[in-house]
Every structure is written in C-alpha cells, then in structure tokens.
CSV table of N, CA and C in Angstrom, one decimal:
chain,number,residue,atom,x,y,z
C,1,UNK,N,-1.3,-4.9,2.7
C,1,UNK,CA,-1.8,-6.2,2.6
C,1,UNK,C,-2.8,-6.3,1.4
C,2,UNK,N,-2.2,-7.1,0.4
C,2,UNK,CA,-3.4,-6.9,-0.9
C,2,UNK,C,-4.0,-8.7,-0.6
C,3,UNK,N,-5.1,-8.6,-1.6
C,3,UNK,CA,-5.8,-9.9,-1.2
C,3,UNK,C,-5.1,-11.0,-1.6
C,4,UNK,N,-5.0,-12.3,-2.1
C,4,UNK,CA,-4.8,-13.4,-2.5
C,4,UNK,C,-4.7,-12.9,-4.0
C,5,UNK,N,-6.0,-12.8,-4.4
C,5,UNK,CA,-6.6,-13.1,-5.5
C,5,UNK,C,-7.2,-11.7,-6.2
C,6,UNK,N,-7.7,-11.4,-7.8
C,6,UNK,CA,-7.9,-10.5,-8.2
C,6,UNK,C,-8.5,-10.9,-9.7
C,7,UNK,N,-9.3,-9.9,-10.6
C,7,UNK,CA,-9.8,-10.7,-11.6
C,7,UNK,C,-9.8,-9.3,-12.7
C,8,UNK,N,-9.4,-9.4,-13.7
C,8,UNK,CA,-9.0,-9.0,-14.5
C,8,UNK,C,-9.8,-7.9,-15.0
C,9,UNK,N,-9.5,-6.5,-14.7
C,9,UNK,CA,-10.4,-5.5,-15.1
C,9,UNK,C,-11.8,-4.8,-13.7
C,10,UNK,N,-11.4,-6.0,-12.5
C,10,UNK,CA,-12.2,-5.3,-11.4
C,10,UNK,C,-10.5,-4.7,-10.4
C,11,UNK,N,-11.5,-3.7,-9.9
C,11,UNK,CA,-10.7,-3.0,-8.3
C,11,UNK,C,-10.4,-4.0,-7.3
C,12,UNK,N,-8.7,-4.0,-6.8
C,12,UNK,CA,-8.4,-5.0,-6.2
C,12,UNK,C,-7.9,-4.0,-4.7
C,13,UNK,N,-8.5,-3.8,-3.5
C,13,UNK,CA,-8.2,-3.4,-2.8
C,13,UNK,C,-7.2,-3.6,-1.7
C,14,UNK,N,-5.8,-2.5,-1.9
C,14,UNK,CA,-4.7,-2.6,-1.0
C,14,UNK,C,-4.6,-2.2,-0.1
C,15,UNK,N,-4.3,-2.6,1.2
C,15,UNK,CA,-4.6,-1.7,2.3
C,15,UNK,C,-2.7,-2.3,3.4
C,16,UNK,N,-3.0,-0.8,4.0
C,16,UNK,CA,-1.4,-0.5,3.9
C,16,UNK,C,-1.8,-0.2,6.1
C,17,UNK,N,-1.1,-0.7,6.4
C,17,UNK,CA,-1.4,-1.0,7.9
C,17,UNK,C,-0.6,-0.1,8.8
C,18,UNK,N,-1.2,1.2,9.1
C,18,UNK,CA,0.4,1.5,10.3
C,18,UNK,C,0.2,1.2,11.8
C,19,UNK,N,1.5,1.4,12.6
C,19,UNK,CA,1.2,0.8,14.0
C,19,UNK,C,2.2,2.2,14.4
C,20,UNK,N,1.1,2.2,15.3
C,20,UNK,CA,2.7,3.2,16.1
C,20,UNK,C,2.6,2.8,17.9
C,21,UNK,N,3.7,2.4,18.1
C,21,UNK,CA,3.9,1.5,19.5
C,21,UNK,C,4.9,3.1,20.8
C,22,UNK,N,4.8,4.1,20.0
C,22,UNK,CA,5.7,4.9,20.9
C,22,UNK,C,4.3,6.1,21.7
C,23,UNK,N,5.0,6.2,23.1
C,23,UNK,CA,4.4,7.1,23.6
C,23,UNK,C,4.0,8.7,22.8
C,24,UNK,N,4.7,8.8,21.1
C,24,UNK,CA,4.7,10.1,20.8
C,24,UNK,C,3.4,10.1,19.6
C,25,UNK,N,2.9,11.0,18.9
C,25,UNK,CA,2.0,10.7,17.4
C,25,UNK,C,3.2,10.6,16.3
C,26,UNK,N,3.3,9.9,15.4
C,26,UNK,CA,3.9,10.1,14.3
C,26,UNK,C,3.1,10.0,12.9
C,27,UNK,N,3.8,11.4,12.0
C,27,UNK,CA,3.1,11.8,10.7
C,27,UNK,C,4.0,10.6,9.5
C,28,UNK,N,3.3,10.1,9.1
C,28,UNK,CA,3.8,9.1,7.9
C,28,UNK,C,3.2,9.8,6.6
C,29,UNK,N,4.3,9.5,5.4
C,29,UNK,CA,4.0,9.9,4.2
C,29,UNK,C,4.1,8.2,3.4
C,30,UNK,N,2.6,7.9,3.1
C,30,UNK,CA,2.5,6.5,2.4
C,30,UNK,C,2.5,7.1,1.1
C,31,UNK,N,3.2,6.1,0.0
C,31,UNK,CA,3.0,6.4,-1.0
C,31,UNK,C,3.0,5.3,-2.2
C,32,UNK,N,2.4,5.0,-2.9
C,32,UNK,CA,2.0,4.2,-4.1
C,32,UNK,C,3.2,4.2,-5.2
C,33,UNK,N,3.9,3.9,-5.5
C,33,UNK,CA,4.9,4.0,-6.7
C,33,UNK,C,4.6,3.2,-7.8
C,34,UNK,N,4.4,4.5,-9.2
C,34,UNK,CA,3.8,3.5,-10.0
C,34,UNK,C,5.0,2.3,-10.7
C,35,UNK,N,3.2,1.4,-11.1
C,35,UNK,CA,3.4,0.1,-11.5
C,35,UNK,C,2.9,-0.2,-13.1
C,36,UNK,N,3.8,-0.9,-14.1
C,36,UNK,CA,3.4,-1.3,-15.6
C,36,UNK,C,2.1,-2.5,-15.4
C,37,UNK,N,2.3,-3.1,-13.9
C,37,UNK,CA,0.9,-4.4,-14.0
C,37,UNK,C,-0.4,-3.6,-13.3
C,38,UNK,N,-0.2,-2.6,-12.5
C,38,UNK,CA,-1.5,-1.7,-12.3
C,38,UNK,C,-2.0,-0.4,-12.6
C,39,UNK,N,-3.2,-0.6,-12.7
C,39,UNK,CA,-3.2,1.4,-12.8
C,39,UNK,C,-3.6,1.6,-11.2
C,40,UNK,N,-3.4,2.7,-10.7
C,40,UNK,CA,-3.2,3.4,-9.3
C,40,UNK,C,-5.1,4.2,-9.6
C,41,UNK,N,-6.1,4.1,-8.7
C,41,UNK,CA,-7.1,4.4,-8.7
C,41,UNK,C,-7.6,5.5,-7.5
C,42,UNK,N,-7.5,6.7,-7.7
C,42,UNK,CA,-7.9,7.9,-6.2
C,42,UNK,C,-6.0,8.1,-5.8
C,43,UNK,N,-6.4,7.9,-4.5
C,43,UNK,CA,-4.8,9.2,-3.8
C,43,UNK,C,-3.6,7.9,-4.5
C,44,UNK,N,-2.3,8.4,-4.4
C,44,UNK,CA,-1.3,7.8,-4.6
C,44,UNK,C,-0.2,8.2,-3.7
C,45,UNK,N,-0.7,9.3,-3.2
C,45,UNK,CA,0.5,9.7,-2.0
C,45,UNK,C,-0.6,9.9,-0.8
C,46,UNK,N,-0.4,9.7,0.5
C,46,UNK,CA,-1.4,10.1,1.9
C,46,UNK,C,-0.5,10.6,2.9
C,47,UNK,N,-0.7,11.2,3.3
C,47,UNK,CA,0.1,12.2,4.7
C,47,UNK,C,-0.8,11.5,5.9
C,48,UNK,N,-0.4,10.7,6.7
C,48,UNK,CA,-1.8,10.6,7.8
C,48,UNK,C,-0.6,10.7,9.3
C,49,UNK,N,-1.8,11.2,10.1
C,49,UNK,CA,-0.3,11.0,12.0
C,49,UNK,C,-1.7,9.8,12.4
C,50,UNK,N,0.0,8.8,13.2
C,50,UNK,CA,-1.0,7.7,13.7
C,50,UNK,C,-0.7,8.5,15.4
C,51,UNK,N,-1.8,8.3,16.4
C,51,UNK,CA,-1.6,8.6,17.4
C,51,UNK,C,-1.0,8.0,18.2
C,52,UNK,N,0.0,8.4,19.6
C,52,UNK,CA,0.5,7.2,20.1
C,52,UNK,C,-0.5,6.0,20.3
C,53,UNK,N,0.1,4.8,20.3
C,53,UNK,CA,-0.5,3.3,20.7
C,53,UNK,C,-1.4,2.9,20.0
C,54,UNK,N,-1.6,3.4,18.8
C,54,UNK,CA,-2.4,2.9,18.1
C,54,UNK,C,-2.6,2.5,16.7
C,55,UNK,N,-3.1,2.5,15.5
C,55,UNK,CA,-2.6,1.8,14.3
C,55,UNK,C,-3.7,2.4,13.2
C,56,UNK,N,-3.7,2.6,12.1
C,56,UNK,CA,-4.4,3.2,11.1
C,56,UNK,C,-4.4,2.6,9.4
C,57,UNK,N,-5.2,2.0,8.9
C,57,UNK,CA,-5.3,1.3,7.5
C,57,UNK,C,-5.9,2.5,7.1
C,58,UNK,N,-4.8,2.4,5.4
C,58,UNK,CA,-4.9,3.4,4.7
C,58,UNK,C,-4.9,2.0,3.2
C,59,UNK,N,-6.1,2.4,2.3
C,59,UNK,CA,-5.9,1.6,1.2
C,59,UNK,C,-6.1,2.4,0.2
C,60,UNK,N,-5.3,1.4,-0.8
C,60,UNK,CA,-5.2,2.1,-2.4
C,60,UNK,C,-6.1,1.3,-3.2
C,61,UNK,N,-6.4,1.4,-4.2
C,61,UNK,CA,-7.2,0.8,-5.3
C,61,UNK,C,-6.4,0.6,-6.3
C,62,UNK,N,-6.7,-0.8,-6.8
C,62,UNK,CA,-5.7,-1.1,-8.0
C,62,UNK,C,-6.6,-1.5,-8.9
C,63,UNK,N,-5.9,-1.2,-10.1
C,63,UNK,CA,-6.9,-1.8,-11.0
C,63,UNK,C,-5.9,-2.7,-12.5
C,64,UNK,N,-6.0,-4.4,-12.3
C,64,UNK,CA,-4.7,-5.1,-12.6
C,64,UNK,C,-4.9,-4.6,-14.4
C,65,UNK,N,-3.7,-4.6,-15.0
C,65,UNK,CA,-4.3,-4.4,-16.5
C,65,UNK,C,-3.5,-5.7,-17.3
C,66,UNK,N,-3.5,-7.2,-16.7
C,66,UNK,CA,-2.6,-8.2,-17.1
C,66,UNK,C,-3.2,-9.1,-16.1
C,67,UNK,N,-2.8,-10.3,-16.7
C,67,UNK,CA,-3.3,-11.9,-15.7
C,67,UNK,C,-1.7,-12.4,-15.5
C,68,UNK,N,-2.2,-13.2,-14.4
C,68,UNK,CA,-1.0,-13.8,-13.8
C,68,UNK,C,-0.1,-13.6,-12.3
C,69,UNK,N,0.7,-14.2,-11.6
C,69,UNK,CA,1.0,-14.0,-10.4
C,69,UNK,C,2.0,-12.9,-10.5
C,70,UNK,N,1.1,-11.5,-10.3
C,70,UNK,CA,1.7,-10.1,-10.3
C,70,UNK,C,2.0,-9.4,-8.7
C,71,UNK,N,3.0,-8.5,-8.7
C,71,UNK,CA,3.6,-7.9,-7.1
C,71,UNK,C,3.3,-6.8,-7.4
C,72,UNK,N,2.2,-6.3,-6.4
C,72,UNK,CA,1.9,-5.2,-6.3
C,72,UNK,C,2.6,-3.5,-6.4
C,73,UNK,N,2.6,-2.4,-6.6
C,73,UNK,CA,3.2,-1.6,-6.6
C,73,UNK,C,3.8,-1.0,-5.8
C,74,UNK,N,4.6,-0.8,-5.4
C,74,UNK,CA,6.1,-0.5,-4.2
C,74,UNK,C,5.5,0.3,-3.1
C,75,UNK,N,4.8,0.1,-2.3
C,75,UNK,CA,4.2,1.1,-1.1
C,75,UNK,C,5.9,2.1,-0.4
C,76,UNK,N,5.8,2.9,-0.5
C,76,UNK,CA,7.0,3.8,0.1
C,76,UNK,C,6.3,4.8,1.6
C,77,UNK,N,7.2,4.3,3.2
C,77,UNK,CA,6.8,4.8,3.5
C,77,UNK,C,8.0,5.3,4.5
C,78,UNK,N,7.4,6.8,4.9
C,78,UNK,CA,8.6,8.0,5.0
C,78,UNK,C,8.0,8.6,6.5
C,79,UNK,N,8.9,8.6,7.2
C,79,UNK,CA,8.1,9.3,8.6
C,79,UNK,C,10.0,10.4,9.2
C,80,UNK,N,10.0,10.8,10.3
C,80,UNK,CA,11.1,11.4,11.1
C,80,UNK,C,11.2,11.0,12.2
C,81,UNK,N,12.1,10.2,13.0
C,81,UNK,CA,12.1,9.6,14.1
C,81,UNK,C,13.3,9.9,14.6
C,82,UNK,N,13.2,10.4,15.5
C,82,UNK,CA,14.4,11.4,16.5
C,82,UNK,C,14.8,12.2,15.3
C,83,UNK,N,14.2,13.2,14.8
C,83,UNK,CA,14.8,14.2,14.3
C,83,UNK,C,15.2,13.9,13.0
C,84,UNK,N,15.2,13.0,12.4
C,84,UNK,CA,16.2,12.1,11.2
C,84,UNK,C,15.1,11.5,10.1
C,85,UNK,N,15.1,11.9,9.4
C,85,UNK,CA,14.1,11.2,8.0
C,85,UNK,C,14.4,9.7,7.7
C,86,UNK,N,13.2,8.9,7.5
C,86,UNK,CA,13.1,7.4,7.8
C,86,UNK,C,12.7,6.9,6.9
C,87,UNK,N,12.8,6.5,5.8
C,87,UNK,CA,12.7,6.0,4.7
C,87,UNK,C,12.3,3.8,4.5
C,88,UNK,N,11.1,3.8,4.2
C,88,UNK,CA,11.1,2.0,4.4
C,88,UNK,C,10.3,1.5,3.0
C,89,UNK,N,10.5,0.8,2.4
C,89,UNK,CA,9.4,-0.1,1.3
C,89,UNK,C,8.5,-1.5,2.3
C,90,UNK,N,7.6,-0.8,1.7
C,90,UNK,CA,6.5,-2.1,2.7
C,90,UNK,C,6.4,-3.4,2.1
C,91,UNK,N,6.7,-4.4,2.5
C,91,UNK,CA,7.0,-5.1,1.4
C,91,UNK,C,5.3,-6.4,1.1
C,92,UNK,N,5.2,-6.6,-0.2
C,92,UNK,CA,3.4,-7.2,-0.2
C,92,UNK,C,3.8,-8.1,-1.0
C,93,UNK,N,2.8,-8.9,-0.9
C,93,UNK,CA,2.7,-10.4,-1.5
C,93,UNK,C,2.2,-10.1,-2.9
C,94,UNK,N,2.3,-11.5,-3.7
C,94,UNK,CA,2.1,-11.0,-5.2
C,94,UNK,C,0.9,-11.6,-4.8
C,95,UNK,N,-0.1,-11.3,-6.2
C,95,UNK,CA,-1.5,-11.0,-6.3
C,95,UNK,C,-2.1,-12.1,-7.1
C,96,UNK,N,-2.6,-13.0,-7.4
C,96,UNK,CA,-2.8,-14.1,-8.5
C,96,UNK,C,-4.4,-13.3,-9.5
C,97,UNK,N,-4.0,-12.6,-10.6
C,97,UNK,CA,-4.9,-12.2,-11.1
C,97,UNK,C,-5.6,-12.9,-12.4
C,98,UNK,N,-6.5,-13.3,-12.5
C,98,UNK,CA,-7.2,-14.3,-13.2
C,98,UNK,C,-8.0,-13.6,-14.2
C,99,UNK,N,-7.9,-13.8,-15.6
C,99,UNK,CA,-9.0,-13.6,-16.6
C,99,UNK,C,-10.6,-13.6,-16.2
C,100,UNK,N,-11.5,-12.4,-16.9
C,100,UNK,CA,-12.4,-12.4,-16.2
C,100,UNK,C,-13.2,-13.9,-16.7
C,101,UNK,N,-14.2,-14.4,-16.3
C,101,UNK,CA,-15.3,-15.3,-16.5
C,101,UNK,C,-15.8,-15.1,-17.8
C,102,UNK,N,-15.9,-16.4,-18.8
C,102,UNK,CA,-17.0,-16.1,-20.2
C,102,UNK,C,-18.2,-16.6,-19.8
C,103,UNK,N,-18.7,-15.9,-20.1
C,103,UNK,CA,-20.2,-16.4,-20.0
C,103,UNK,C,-20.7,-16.3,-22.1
C-alpha cells in the first residue's frame, strides 16, 4: 500500500501487508523489483513467517527520482503452499509525485 501522494526527492513509504488465514505459519519471500521511477532505500528482498491467523507489514522506502502519476516498483511475493512454490505480484496503486515547493 504506497500513499496517495509523494514529493519529489523526499522518502515515500511502502508498506506491503501479509495475512495468513490458515491454521499453519507461512515463510514469505517479499521482494522489491527494481524500478527506472524509484530508487529502492534499505532491504529489497525480506524473508519474514507470518504466524497462523495473523498478518504482518513489511515496508520499503522509495525514494521518487521523476514527477508525475508513477506505479510503484513490482512487489514479488513467493511463499510454498502444499508443498509447491507460489509465486504472486502484489499489485499497488500509482503514486502522484509532485515537484518539491519554491520558496
């Protein structure tokens, strides 16, 4: 979930939501895929286990290097569910990034 809005040259923070609804823990591999409209700021890949029944925010840091209504960087996420590798893109809203303020 990235915010609405973002301003040109500040950190625009993305946060990446898991749920896990099954009686078991599952280990998720989140991952950042780079982007030409952001630079990627701290981890770009995260290994986390959500516990059963419950849900875990993991965010990235962007930092936009362009104005305009930009789509965030491809979140990739990868878990094993019955035994079989699970592959999904998270899909995010584009970002409306604005020139900074003249003073």
């Amino acid at each position: 979930l990235a915010p609405p809005r973002g301003v040109l040259g500040q950190v625009v923070a993305m946060e990446v939501l898991l749920e896990n609804a099954t009686p078991a823990s599952v280990e998720y591999l989140v991952e950042a895929q780079p982007s030409e409209l952001f630079l990627l700021a701290g981890y770009k890949s995260v290994k986390a286990r959500v516990l059963p029944r419950s849900s875990l925010r993991i965010a990235f840091n962007l930092l936009p290097v362009t104005v305009g209504l930009l789509r965030p960087p491809l979140i990739l996420l990868k878990w094993k569910k019955e035994g079989q590798d699970v592959q999904q893109a998270a899909t995010t809203p584009r970002v409306f990034i604005q020139p900074p303020a003249l003073t």
